[in-house]
Structure formats: C-alpha cells, structure tokens
mmCIF file of C-alpha atoms in Angstrom:
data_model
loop_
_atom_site.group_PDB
_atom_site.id
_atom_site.type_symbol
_atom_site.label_atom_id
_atom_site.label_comp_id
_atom_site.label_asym_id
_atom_site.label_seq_id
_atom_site.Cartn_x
_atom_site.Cartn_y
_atom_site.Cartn_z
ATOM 1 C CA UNK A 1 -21.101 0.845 0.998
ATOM 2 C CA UNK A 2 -22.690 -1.926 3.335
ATOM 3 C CA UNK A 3 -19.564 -3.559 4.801
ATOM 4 C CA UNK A 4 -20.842 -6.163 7.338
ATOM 5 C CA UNK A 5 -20.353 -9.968 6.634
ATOM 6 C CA UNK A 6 -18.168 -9.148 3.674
ATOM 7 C CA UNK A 7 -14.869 -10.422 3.020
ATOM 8 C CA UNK A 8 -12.273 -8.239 2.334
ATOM 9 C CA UNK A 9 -7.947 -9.660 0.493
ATOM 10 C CA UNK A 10 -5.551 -6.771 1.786
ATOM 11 C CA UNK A 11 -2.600 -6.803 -0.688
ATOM 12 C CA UNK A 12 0.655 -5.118 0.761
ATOM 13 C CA UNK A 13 3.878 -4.866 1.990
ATOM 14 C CA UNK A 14 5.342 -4.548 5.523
ATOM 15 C CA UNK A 15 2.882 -2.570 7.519
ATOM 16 C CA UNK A 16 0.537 -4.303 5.780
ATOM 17 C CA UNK A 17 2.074 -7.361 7.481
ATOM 18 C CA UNK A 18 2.104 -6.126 10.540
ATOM 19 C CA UNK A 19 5.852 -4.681 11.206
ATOM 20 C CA UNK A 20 5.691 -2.383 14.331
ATOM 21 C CA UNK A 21 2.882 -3.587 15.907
ATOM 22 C CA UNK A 22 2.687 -4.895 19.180
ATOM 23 C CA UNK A 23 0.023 -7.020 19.054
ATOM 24 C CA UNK A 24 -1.412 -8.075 15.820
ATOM 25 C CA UNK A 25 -4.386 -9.850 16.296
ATOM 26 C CA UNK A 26 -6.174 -6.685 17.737
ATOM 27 C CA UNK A 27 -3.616 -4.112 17.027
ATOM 28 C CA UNK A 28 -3.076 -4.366 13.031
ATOM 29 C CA UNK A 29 -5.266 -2.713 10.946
ATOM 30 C CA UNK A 30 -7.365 -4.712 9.007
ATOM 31 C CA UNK A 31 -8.190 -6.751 11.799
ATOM 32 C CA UNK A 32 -9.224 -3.633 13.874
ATOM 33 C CA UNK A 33 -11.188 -3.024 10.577
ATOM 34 C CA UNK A 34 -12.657 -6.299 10.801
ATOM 35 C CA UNK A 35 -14.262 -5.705 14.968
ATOM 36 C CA UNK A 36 -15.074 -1.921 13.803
ATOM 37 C CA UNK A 37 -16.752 -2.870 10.436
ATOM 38 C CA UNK A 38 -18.407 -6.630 11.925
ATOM 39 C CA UNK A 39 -16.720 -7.912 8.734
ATOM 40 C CA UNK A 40 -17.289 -11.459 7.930
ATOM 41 C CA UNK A 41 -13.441 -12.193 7.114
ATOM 42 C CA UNK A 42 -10.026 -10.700 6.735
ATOM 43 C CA UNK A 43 -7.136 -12.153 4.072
ATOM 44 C CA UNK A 44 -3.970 -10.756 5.042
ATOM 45 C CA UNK A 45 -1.518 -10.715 1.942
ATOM 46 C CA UNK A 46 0.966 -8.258 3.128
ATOM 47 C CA UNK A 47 5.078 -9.461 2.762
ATOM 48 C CA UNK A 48 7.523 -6.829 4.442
ATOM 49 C CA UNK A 49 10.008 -5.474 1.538
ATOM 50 C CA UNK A 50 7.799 -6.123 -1.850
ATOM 51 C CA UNK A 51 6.978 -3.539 -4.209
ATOM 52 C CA UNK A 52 4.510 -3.156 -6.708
ATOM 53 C CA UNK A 53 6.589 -3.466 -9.701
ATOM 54 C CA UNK A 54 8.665 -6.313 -11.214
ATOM 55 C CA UNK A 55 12.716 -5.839 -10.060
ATOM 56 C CA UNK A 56 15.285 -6.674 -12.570
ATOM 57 C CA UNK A 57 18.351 -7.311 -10.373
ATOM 58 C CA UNK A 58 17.665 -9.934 -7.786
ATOM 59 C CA UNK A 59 17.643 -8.380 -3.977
ATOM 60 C CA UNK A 60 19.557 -9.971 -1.636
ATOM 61 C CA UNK A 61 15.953 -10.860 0.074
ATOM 62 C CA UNK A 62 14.120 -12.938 -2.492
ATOM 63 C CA UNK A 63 10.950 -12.183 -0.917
ATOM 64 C CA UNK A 64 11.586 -8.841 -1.823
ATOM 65 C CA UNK A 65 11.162 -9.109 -5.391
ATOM 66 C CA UNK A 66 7.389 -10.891 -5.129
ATOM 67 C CA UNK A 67 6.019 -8.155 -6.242
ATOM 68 C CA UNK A 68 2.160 -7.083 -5.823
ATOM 69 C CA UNK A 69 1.637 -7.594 -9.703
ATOM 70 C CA UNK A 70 2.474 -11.289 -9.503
ATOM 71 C CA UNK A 71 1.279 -11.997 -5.827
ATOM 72 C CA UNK A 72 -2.165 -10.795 -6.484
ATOM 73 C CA UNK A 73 -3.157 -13.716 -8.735
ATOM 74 C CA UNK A 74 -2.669 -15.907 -5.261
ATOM 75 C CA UNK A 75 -5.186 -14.299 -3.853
ATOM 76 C CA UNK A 76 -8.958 -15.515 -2.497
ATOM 77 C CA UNK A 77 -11.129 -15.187 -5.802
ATOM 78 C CA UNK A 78 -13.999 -14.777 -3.776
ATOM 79 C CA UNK A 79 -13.446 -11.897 -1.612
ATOM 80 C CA UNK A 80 -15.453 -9.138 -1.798
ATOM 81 C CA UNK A 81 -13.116 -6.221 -1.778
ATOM 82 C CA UNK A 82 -9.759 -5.921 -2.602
ATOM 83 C CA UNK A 83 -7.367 -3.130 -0.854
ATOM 84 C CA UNK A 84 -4.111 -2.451 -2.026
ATOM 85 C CA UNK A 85 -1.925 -0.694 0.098
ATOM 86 C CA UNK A 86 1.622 -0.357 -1.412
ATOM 87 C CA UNK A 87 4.342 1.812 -2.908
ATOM 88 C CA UNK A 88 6.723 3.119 -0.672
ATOM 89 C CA UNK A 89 9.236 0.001 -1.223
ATOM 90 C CA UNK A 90 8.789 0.893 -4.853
ATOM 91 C CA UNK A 91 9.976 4.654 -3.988
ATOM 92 C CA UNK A 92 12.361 3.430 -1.518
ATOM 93 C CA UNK A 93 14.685 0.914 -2.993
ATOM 94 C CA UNK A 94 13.106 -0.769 -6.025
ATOM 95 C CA UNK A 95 15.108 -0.635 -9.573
ATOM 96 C CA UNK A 96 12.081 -0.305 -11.914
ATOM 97 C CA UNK A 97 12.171 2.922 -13.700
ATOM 98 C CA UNK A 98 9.409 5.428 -12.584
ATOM 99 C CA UNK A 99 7.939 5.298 -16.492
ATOM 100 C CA UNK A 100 5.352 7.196 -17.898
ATOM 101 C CA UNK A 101 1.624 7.279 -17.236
ATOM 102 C CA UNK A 102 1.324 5.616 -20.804
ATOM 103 C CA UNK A 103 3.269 2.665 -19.506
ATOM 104 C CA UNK A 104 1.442 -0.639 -19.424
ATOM 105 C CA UNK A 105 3.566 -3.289 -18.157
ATOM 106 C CA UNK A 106 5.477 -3.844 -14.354
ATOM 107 C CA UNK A 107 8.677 -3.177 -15.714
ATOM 108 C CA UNK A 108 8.078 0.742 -14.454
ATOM 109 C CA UNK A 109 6.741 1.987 -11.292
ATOM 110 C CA UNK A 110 3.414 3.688 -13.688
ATOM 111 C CA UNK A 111 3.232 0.520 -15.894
ATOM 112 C CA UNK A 112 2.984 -1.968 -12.391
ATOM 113 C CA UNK A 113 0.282 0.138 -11.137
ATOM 114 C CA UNK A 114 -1.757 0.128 -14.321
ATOM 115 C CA UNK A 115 -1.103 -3.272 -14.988
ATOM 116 C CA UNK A 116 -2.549 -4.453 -11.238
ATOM 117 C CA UNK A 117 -5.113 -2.026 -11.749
ATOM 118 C CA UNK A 118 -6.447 -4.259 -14.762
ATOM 119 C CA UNK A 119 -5.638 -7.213 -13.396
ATOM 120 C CA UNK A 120 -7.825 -7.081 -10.771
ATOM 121 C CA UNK A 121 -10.373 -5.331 -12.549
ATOM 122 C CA UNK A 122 -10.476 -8.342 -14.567
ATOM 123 C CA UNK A 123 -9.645 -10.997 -11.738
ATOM 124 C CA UNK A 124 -12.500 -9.598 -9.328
ATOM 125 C CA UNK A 125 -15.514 -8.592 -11.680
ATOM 126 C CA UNK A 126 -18.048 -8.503 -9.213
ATOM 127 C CA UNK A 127 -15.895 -7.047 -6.102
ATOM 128 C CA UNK A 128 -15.167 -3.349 -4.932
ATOM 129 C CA UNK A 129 -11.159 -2.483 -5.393
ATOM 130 C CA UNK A 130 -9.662 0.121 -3.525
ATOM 131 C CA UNK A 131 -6.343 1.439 -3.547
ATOM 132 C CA UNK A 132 -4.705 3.133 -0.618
ATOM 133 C CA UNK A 133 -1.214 5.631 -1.271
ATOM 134 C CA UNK A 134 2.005 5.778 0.773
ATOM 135 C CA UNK A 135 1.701 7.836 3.577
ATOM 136 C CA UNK A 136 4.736 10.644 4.590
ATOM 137 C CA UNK A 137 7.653 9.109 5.850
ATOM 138 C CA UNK A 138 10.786 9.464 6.861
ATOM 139 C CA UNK A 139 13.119 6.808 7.142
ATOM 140 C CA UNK A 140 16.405 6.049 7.434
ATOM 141 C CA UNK A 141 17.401 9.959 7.079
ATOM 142 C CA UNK A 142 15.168 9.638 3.988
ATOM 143 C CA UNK A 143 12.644 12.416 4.042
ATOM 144 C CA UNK A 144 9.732 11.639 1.639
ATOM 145 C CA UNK A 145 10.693 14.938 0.245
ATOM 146 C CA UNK A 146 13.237 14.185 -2.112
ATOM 147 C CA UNK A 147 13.821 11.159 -4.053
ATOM 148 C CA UNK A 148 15.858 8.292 -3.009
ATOM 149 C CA UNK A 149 19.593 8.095 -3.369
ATOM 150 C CA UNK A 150 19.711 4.039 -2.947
ATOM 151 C CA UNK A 151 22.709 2.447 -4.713
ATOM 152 C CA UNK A 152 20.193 0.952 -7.284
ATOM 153 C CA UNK A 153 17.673 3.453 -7.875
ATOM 154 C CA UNK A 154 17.387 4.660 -11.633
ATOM 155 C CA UNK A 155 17.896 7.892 -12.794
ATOM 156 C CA UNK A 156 14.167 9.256 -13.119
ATOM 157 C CA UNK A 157 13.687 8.395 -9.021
ATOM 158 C CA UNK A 158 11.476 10.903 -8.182
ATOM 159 C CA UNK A 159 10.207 12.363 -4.359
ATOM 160 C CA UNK A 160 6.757 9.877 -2.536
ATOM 161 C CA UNK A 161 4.456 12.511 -3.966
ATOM 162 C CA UNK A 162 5.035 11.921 -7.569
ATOM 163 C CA UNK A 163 4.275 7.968 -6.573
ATOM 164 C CA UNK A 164 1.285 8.965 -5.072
ATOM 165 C CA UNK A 165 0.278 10.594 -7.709
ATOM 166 C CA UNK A 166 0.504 8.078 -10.084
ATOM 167 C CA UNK A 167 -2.107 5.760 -7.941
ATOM 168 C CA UNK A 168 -4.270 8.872 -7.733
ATOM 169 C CA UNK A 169 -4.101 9.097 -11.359
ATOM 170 C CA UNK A 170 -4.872 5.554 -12.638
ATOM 171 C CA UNK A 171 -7.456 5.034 -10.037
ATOM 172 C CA UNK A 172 -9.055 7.962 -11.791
ATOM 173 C CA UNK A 173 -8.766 6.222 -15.190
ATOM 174 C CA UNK A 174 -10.007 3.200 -13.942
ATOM 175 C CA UNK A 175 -12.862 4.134 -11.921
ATOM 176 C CA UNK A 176 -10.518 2.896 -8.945
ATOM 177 C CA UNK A 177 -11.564 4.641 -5.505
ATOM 178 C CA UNK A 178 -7.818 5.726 -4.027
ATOM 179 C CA UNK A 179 -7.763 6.728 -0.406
ATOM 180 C CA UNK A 180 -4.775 9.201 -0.197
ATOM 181 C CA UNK A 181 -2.964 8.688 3.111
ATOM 182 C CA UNK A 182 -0.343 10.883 2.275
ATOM 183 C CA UNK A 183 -3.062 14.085 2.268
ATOM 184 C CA UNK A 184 -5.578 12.351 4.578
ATOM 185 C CA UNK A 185 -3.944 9.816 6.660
ATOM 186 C CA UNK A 186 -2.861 12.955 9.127
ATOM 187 C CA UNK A 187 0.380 11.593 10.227
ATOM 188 C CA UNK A 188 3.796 13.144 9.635
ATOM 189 C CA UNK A 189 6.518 11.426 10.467
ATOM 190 C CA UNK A 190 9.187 14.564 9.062
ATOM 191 C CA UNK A 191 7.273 16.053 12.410
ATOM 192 C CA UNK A 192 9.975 14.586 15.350
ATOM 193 C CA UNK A 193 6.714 14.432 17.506
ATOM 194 C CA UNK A 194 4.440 12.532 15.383
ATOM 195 C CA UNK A 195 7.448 10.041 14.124
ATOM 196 C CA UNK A 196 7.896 9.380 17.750
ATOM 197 C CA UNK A 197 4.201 9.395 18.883
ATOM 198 C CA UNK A 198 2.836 7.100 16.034
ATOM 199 C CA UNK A 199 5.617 5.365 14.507
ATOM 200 C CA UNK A 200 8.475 2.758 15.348
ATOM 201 C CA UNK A 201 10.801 4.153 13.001
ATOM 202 C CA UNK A 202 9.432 6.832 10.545
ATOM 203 C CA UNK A 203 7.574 4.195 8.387
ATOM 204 C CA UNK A 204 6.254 1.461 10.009
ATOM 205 C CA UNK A 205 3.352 2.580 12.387
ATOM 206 C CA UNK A 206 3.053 1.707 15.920
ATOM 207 C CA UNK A 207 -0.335 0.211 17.354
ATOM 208 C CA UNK A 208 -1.293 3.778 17.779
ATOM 209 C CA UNK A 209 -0.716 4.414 14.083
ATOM 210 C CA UNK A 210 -2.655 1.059 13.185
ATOM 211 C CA UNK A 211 -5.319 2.711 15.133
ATOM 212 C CA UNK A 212 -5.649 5.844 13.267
ATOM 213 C CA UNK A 213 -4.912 3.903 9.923
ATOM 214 C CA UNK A 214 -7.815 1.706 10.445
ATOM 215 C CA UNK A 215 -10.428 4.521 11.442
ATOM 216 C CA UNK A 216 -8.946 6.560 8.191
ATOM 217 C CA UNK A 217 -10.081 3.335 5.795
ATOM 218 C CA UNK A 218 -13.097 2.238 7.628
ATOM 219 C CA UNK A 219 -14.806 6.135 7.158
ATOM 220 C CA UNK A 220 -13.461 5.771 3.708
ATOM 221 C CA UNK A 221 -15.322 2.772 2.844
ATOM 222 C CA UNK A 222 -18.147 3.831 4.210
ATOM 223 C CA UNK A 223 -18.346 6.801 2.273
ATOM 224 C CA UNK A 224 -18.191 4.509 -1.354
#
C-alpha cells in the first residue's frame, strides 16, 4: 500500500496516548510512523483507560467509559486510514460480557468489535481500516494467561487470547486486515527481561517498545 502523504486517525486507549513514553513527539508510535512512512498527517485519538465496548456501571474515571464505539464517530472523516488499536482495557477491567461472535451490539466485548467494525466500514467508504490486537501483558500480577479476577468482571471473563481472537475473527468477516501483536509484536512482558527491557510496567511500552511497535505496523502496512 503507497503510504506517503496520506493521513492516517489512530483510535485507542492508553499506549495509544502515549503512557510510558518519554518523549512523545518522536518517541510514540504513530508519530515515529509518520517520519518512517513520510506520512502527510497523524490524528491521535487514543484516551488512557477506554475500552471498546459500552460499560454499564459508571467507573469512577468517566473518561473511562468513552468507549471506542462511540468515540470513533468524532473522528477526521477524511483520513485515509483508520487504525484501531484496543482491547486490553476491555479484558482488563471492563463489565461488558465477553458475548458471542453472533453478537451485534457494544453491550458485549464480540458485539463492540463487530459493531465498530461496521461502523467504520460505513463511516470511511473510501479509506483502508486496520485493526491491531492486544499484545502479551502482564500487569498488575495479571498474567495475560488467565482471565481477570477484577471486582466487576462478568462471569464469562475469559484469558487476552480469546480477545484477540475475536478481532482476528471479525476482521476476517469483514475483510478487515488485523495485525496480531500478540503473535507478531515479539514482546513478552510474562518474560522478567523483556517486561523490564521494553516496558514501564508490563503494559504500557517504553520508548523502546514504541520503537519496535512502530516498525511492526509500518512493515505491516506496507505489505496491504
């Protein structure tokens, strides 16, 4: 895909944002992405804490429950691609139900991701969207390898993987490209090394991780 001089709306949650990084302007991501790929423009739309589904009980953050569903109809209409990189505040402490694939509204983890899926589908006719998954994590003394325990977490919680899976899945239905960073990104912060090496605190990536993130999305879109 020819990337230069386009415009590209990142939709997403803390490290979206920028949490962990030292330096944003040249350390974050997408704006590394934007000197690598000689992009014309970058729209940050990343808010630390949001998930992609709808929450039922109000958090104690409101900004936490602005979910990716109803933030994405903020968003630049003209960009030219849209990446949405999201999902681990859903697995993490969101009270939506995990659903079924079949699900079609935010109420559930499934239904949220289908629902943005057609959303912007519809929203951004003529642009490229991209989804990107979690990548692993461990946070808190949460390893990505079980579900989450949180106080409000519903009863069909489930481990990262099966969240990941669900993106993989409805990008697949949709005709959605999904980079997996969970398989792909090649970070793992359950490895003491790696959470120490490329991470602040198991989740949020350093400037090193930013680094790594960015050169794992810019191959990516160069291979669509």
């Amino acid at each position: 895909m020819e990337l230069k001089n386009k415009t590209i709306n990142f939709l997403g949650d803390s490290i979206t944002e920028g949490v962990g990084v030292s330096d944003i302007k040249n350390s974050r991501y997408d704006n590394r992405l934007k000197e690598m790929l000689e992009l014309k423009k970058v729209n940050n739309y990343g808010m630390g804490g949001t998930r992609i589904a709808h929450q039922s009980v109000p958090s104690e953050e409101p900004r936490y429950d602005l979910c990716f569903c109803g933030r994405a109809y903020d968003m630049d209409n003209d960009a030219d691609i849209i990446i949405v990189y999201g999902g681990v505040n859903d697995y993490l402490h969101g009270d939506a139900y995990f659903g079924k694939l079949t699900d079609k509204t935010p109420a559930t983890f499934c239904g949220a991701v289908d629902f943005l899926m057609r959303l912007l589908k519809s929203k951004y006719q003529g642009a490229k969207i991209v989804f990107m998954t979690p990548a692993h994590m461990n946070y808190n003394n949460l390893s990505d390898s079980r579900a989450s325990e949180g106080a409000i977490k519903k009863s069909d919680a489930k481990p990262l993987y099966e969240y990941v899976s669900v993106i993989v899945a409805k990008g697949e239905e949709y005709g959605i490209p999904v980079l997996n960073l969970y398989d792909k990104l090649g970070i793992d912060p359950n490895d003491e090394k790696q959470k120490s090496e490329y991470t602040v605190d198991g989740l949020h990536f350093n400037d090193k991780g930013h680094g790594i993130l960015a050169s794992c999305l810019a191959e990516f879109l160069k291979s669509l």
